[in-house]
Short mmCIF file of C-alpha atoms and ligand atoms in Angstrom, two decimals:
data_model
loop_
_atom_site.label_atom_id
_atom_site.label_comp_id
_atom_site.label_asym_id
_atom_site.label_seq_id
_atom_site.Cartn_x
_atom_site.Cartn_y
_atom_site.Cartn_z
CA UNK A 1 113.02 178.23 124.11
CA UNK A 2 113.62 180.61 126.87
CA UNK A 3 116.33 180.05 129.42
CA UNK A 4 115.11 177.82 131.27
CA UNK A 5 116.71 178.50 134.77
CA UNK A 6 115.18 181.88 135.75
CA UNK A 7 112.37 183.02 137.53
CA UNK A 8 110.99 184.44 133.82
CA UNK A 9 110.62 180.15 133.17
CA UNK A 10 107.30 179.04 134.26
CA UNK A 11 107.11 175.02 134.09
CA UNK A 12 103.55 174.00 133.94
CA UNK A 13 102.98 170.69 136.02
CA UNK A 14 99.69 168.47 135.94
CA UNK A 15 98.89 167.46 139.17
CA UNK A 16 99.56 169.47 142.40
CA UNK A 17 99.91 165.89 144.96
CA UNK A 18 103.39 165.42 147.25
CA UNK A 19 105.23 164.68 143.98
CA UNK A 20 103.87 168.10 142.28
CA UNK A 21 104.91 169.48 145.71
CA UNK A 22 108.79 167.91 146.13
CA UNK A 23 108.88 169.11 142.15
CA UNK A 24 108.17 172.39 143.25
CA UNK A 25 110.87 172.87 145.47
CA UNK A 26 113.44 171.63 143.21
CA UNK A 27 112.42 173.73 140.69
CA UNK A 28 112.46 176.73 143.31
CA UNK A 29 116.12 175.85 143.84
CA UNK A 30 116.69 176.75 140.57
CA UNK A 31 114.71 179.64 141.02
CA UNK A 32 112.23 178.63 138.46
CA UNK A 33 108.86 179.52 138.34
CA UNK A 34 105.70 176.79 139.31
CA UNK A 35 102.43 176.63 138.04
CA UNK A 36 100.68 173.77 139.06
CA UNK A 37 96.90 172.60 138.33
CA UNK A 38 94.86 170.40 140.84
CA UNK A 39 91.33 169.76 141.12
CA UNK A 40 91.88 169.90 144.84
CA UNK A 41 91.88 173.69 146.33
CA UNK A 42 93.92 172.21 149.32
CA UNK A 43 96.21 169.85 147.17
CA UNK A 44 99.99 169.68 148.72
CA UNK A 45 101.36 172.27 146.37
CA UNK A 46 99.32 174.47 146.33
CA UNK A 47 101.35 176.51 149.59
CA UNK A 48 104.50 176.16 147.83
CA UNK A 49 103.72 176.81 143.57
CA UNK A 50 104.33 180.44 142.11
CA UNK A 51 101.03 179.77 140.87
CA UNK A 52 98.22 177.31 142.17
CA UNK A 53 95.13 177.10 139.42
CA UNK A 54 92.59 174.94 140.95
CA UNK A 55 90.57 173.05 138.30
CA UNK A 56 90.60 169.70 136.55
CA UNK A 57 93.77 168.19 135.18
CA UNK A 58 91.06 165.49 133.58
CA UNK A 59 89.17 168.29 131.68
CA UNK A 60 90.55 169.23 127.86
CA UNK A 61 89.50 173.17 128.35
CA UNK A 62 90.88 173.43 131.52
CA UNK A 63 94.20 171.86 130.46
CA UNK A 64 94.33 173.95 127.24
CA UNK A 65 93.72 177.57 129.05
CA UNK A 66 96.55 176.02 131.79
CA UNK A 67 99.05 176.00 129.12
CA UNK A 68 98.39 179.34 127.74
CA UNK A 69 100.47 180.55 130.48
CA UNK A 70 103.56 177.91 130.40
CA UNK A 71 106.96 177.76 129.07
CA UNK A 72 106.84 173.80 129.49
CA UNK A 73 104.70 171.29 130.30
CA UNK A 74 105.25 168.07 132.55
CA UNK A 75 103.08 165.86 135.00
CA UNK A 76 103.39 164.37 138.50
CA UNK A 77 100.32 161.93 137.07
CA UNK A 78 99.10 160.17 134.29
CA UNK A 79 95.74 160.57 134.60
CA UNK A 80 95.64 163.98 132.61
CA UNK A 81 93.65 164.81 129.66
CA UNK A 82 95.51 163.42 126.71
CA UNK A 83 93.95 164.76 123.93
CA UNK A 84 94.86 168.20 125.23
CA UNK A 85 98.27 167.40 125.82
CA UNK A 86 98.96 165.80 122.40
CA UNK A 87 96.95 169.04 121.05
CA UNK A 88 99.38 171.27 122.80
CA UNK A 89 101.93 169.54 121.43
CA UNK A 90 101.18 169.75 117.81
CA UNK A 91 100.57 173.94 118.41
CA UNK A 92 104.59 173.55 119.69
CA UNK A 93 104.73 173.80 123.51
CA UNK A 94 107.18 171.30 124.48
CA UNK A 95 105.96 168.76 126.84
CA UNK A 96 107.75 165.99 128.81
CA UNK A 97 107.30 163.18 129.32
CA UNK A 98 105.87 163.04 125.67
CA UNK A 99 102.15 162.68 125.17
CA UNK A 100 102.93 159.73 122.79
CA UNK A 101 104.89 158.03 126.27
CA UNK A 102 101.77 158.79 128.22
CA UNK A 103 99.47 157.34 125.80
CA UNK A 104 100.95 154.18 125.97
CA UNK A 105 102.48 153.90 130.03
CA UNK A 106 98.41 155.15 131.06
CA UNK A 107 96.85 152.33 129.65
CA UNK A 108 98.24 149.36 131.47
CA UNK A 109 96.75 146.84 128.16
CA UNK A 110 98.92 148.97 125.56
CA UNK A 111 101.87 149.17 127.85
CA UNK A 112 102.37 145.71 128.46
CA UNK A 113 101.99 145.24 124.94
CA UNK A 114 104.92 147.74 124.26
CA UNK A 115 106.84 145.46 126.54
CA UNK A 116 106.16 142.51 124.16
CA UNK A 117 106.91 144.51 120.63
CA UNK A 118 110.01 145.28 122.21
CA UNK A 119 111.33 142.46 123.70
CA UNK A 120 111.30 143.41 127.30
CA UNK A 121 110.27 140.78 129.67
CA UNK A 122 106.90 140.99 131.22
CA UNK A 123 105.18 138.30 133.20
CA UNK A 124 102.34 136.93 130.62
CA UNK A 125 98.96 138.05 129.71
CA UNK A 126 95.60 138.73 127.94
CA UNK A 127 92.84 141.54 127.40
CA UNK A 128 89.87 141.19 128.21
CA UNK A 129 86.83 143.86 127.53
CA UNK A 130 84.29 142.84 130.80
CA UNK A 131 84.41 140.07 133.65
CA UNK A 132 81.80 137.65 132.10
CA UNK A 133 84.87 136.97 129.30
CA UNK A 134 87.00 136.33 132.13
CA UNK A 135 85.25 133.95 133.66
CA UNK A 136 84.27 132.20 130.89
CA UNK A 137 87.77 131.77 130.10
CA UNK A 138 88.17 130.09 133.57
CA UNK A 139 85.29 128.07 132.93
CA UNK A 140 86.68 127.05 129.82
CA UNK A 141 90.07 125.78 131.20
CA UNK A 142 92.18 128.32 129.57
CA UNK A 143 93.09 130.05 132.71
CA UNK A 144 94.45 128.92 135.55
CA UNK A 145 94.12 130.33 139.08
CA UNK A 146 95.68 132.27 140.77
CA UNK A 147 95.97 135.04 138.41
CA UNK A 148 96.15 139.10 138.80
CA UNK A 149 93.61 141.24 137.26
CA UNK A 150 94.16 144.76 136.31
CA UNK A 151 91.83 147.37 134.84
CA UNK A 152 93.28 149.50 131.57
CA UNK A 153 92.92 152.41 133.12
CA UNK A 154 93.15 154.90 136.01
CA UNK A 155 94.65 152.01 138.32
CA UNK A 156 96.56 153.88 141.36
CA UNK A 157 98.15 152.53 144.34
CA UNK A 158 96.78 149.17 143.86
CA UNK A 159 93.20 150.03 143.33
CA UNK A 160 92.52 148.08 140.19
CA UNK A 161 94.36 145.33 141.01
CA UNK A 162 93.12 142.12 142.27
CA UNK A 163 94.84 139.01 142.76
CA UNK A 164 92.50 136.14 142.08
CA UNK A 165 93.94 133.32 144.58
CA UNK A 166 90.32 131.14 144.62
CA UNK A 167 86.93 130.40 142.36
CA UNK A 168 84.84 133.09 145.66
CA UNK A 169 87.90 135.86 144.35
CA UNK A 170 85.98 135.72 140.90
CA UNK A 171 82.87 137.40 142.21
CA UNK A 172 85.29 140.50 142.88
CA UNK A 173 86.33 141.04 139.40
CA UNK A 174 86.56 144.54 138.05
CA UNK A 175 84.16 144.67 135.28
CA UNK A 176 85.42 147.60 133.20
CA UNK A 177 88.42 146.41 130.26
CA UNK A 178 91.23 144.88 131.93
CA UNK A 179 94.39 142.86 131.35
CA UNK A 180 94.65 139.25 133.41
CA UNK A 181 98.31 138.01 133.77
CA UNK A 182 100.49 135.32 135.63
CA UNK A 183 100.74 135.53 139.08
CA UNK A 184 104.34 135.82 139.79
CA UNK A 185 104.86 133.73 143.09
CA UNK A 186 106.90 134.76 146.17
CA UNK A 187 108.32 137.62 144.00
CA UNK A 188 110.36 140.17 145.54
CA UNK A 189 110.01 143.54 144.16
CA UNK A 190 112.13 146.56 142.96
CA UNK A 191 112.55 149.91 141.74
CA UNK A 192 114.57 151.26 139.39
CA UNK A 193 114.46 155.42 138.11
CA UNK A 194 116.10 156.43 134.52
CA UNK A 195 116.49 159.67 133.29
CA UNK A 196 116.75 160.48 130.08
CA UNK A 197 117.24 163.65 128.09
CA UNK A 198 116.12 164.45 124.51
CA UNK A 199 119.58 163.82 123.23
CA UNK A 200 119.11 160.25 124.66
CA UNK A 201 121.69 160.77 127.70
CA UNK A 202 120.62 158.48 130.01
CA UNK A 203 121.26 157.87 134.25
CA UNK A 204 120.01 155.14 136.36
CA UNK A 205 119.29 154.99 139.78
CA UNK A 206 120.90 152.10 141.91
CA UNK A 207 118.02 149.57 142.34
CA UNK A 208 115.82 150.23 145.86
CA UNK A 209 113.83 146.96 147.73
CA UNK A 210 110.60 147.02 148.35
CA UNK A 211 109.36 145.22 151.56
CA UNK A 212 105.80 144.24 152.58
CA UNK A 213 103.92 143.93 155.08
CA UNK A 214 103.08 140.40 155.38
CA UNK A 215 99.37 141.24 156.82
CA UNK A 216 98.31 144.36 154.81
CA UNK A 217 100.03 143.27 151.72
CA UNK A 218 101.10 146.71 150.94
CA UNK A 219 105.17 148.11 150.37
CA UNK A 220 105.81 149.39 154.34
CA UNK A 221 109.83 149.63 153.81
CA UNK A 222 111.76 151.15 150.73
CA UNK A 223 115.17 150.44 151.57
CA UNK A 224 117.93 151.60 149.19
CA UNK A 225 120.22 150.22 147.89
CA UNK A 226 118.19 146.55 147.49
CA UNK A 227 119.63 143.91 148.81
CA UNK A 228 120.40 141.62 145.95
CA UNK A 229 123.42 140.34 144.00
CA UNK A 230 125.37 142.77 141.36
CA UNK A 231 124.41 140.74 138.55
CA UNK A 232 121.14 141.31 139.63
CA UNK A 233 121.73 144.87 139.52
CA UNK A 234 123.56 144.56 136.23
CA UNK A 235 120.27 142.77 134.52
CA UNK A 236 117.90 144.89 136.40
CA UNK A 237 119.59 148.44 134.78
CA UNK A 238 120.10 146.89 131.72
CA UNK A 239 116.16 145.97 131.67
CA UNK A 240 115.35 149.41 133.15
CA UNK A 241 117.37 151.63 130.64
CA UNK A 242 116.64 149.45 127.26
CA UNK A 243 112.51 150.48 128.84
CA UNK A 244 113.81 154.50 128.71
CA UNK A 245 115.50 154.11 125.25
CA UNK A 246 112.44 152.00 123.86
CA UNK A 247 109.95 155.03 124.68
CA UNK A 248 112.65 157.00 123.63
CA UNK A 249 111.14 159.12 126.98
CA UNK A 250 112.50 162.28 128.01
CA UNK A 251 112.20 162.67 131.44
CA UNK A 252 111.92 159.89 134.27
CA UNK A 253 111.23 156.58 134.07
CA UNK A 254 110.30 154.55 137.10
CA UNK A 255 110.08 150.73 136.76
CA UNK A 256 109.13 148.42 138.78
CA UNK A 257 110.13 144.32 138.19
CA UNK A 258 109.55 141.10 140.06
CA UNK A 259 112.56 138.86 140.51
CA UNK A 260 111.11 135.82 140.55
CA UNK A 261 112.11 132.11 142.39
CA UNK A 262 114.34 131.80 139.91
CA UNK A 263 116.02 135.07 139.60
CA UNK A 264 114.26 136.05 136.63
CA UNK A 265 113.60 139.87 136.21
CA UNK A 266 110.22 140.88 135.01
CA UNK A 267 108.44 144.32 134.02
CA UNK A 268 105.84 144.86 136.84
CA UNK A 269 104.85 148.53 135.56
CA UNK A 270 106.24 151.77 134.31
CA UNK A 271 105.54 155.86 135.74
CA UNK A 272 107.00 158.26 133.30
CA UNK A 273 107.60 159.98 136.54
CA UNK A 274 109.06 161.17 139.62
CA UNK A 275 108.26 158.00 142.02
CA UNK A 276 107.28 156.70 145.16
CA UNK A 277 110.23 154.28 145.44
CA UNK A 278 112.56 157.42 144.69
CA UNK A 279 111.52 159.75 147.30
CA UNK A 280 114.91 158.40 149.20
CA UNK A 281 116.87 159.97 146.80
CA UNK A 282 115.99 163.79 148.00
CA UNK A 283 118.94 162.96 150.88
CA UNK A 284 120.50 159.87 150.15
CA UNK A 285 121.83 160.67 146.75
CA UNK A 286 124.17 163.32 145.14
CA UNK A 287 121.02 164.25 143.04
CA UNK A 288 117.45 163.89 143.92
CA UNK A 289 114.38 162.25 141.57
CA UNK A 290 113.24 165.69 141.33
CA UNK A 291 116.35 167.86 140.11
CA UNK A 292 117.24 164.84 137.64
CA UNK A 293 113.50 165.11 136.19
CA UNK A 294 113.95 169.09 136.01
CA UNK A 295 117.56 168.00 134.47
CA UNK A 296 116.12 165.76 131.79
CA UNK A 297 112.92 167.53 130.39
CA UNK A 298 115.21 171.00 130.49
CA UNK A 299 117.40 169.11 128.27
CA UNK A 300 120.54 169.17 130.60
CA UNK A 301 123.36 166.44 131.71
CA UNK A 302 121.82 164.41 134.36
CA UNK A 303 123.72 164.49 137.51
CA UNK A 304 125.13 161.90 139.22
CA UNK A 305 122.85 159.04 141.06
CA UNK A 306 125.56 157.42 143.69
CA UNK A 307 124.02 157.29 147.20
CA UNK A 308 125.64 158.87 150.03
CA UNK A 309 124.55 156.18 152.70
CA UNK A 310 122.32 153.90 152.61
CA UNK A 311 118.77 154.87 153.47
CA UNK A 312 115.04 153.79 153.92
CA UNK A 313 112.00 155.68 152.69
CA UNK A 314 108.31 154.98 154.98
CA UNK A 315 105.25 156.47 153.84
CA UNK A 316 103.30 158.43 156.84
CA UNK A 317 99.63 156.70 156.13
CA UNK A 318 96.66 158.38 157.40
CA UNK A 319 95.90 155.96 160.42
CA UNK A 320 92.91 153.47 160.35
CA UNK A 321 90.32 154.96 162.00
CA UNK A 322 90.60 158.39 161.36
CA UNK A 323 89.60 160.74 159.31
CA UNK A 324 89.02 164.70 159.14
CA UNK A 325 91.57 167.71 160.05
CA UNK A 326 95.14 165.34 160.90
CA UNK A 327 97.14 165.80 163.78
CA UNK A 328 100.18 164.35 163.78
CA UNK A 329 101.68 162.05 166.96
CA UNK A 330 104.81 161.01 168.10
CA UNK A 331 106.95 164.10 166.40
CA UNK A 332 109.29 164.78 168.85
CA UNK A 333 110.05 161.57 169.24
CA UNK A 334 110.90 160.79 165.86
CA UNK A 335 112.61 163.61 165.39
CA UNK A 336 114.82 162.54 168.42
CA UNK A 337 116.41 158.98 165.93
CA UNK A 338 119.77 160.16 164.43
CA UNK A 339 119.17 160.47 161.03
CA UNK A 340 115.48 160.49 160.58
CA UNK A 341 114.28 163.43 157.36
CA UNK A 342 110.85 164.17 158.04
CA UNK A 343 108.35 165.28 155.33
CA UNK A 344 105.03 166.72 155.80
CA UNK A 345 103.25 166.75 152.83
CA UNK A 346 100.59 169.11 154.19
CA UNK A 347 97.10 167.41 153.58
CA UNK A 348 94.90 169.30 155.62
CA UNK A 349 92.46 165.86 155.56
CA UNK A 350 93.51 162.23 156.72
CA UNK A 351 91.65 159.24 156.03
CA UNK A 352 92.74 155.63 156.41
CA UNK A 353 95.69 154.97 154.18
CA UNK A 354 96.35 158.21 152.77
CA UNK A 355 99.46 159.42 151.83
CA UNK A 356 100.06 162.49 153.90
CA UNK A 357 103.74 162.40 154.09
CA UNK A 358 107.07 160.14 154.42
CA UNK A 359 110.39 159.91 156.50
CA UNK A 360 113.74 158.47 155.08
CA UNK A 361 115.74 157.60 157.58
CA UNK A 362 119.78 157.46 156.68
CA UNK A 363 122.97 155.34 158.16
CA UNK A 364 125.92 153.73 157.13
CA UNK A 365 124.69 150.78 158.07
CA UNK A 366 121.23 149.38 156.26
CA UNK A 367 120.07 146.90 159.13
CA UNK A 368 120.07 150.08 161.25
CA UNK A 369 117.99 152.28 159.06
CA UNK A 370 115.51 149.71 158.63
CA UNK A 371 115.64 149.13 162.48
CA UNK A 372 114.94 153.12 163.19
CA UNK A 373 112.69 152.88 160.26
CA UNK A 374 110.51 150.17 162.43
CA UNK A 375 110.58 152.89 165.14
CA UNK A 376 109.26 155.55 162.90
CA UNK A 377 106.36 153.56 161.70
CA UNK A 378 105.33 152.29 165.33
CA UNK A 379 105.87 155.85 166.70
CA UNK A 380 104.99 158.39 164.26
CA UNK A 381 101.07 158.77 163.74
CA UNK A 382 98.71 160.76 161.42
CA UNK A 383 95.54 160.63 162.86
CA UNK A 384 92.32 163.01 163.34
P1 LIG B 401 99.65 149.87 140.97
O1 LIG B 401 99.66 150.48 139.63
O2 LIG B 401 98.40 150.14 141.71
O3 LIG B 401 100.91 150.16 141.76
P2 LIG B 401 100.70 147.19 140.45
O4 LIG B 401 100.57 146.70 139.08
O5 LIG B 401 102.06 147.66 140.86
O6 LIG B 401 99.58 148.30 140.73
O7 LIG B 401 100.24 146.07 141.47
C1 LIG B 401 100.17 146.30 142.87
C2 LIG B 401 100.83 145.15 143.62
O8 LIG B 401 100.16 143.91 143.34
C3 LIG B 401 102.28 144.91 143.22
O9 LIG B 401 103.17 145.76 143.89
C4 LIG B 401 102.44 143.44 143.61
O10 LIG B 401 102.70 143.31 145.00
C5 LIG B 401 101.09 142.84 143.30
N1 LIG B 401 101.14 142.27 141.93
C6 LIG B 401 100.83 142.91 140.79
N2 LIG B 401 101.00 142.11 139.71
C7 LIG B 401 101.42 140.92 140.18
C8 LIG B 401 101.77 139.68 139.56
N3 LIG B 401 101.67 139.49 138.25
N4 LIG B 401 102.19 138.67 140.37
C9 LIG B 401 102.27 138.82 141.71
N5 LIG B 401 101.94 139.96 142.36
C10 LIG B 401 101.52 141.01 141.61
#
């Protein structure tokens, strides 16, 4: 393979959204070369790639004329066209994470399956192909409400999950094939990144909290490093590494586990990925997601994951109510907290929800980033 850290390197990535974007400009540190294909002509790296080709990451002809032009192929989403990929691979381009990884993590059925074969803990669960098989089931007394469904595929962001809580939540059941599991009660969540290189080196991440909001049920805080006892930490790396070496991935691994009432650790998901719950890490540790990805899939050492401080990570939602060309509110103001990182992922669109950008806000002291964290969410707006 060429050398990899030159300008003559062109790293193909699948998917041009904020995590194509912050992949960019890690590789661009390096001074290697971008190109990036998005379906979206105004996708948030398409500004910053050496090359933007806008078309279908989905589509197998569009994929395979994509690679004609890369040194290296790796994703910032699973959702790609997999039977170009693993074609591509068999004609010799190397591609991380591997299409075999991808074929597994994208189908959430066959990945909490893998999690079964090899032995990693998993709250439980069963297939089903419709919703008339799941209700029968219910019907029949074999399951038990509350229970979460999930469709196989192309869940994102928690579309495709619902939590069944009561016999009216049935009527809402996703009728494509899904998995139905446990419902893991008053869990609390976290997040744990591995690299690992082809020659199996591997590099965690300290473990990061995830806090909810109560009302909107969705993650509002990432604070790292999680709150939560070092044996805890010990049993969640151990989990999160023996995941990486069981995929035998190159690249990163993000996993996500419940600990439970009981201080059990379970396998939520996997993203064979740079990660939501690592976006901290671009100032709060030595190295960020995005450099230890590049690390991993060029085959290099992965560099080290201590924090510097302690930090928390918000997401910048579109706000409710708007939608069209955003304008953001409350800028100067943010800017104005000691400590506060801004990025602007530069969606030219909001709608409700959307992800158009994030702040991590560092200090020594954790209560007081998540303090100033609760002043960047009630201050800083993204609205139309
Ligand atoms: P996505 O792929 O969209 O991120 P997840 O599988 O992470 O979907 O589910 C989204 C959220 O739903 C989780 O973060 C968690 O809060 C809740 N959830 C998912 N599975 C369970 C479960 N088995 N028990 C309790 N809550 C769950």
């Amino acid at each position: 393979m060429k050398q990899t850290i030159s300008s003559s390197f062109r790293l193909g990535i699948l998917g041009g959204g904020q995590l194509g974007k912050m992949l960019c400009q890690a590789a661009s540190t390096w001074d290697v070369s971008t190109h990036v294909l998005d379906p979206d002509p105004e996708a948030a790296a398409a500004s910053i790639a050496t090359k933007f080709v806008h078309g279908s990451f989905r589509d197998y002809e569009t994929v395979m004329k994509f690679a004609q032009d890369v040194d290296l192929l790796t994703i910032e989403i699973e959702g790609v066209n997999i039977e170009a990929i693993e074609e591509l691979e068999k004609s010799g381009l190397p591609i991380y994470p591997e299409p075999s990884c991808l074929r597994i993590i994208r189908d959430k059925g066959l990945q909490k399956q893998f999690f079964i074969t090899n032995n990693l803990p998993t709250a439980n669960f069963a297939l089903f192909d419709n919703a008339s098989a799941i209700r029968q089931e219910v019907a029949s007394g074999n399951l038990q409400i509350p229970f979460v469904q999930k469709t196989r595929l192309s869940g994102y962001d928690g579309q495709g999950v619902l939590i069944v809580k009561e016999v009216s939540d049935l009527d809402l059941l996703f009728g494509s094939p899904s998995l139905v599991e446990f419902f893991v009660p008053d869990a609390m969540e976290i997040g744990v990144i591995v690299s690992r290189n082809k020659s199996g080196e591997m590099e965690c991440y300290p473990p990061v909290e995830m806090i909810f909001n109560p009302v909107a049920n969705l993650v509002e805080y990432l604070l790292a490093p999680a709150r939560i006892s070092d044996e805890l930490i010990a049993k969640a790396t151990e989990i999160a590494l023996k995941a990486a070496e069981a995929f035998q991935i190159t690249g990163l691994l993000a996993v996500e586990l419940f600990i439970d009432k009981d201080q059990n650790i379970l396998i939520n998901e996997v993203a064979p990925r740079p990660h939501n719950s690592g976006h901290h890490t671009i100032e709060s540790a030595i190295t960020s997601q995005y450099e230890q990805h590049l690390r991993a899939i060029f085959g290099y050492h992965p560099g080290s994951t201590k924090l510097k401080m302690p930090a928390v990570m918000v997401n910048i939602l579109g706000q409710e109510g708007f939608s069209g060309p955003v304008v953001y509110k409350g800028l100067n103001e943010v800017l104005g907290i000691d400590g506060v990182k801004l990025h602007i992922y530069g969606k030219i669109q909001t709608r409700p929800y959307r992800k158009m950008g994030h702040a991590t806000i560092l200090d020594t002291d954790a209560e007081q980033a998540l303090e100033k964290a609760k002043r960047v969410l009630s201050t800083l707006k993204a609205q139309a």
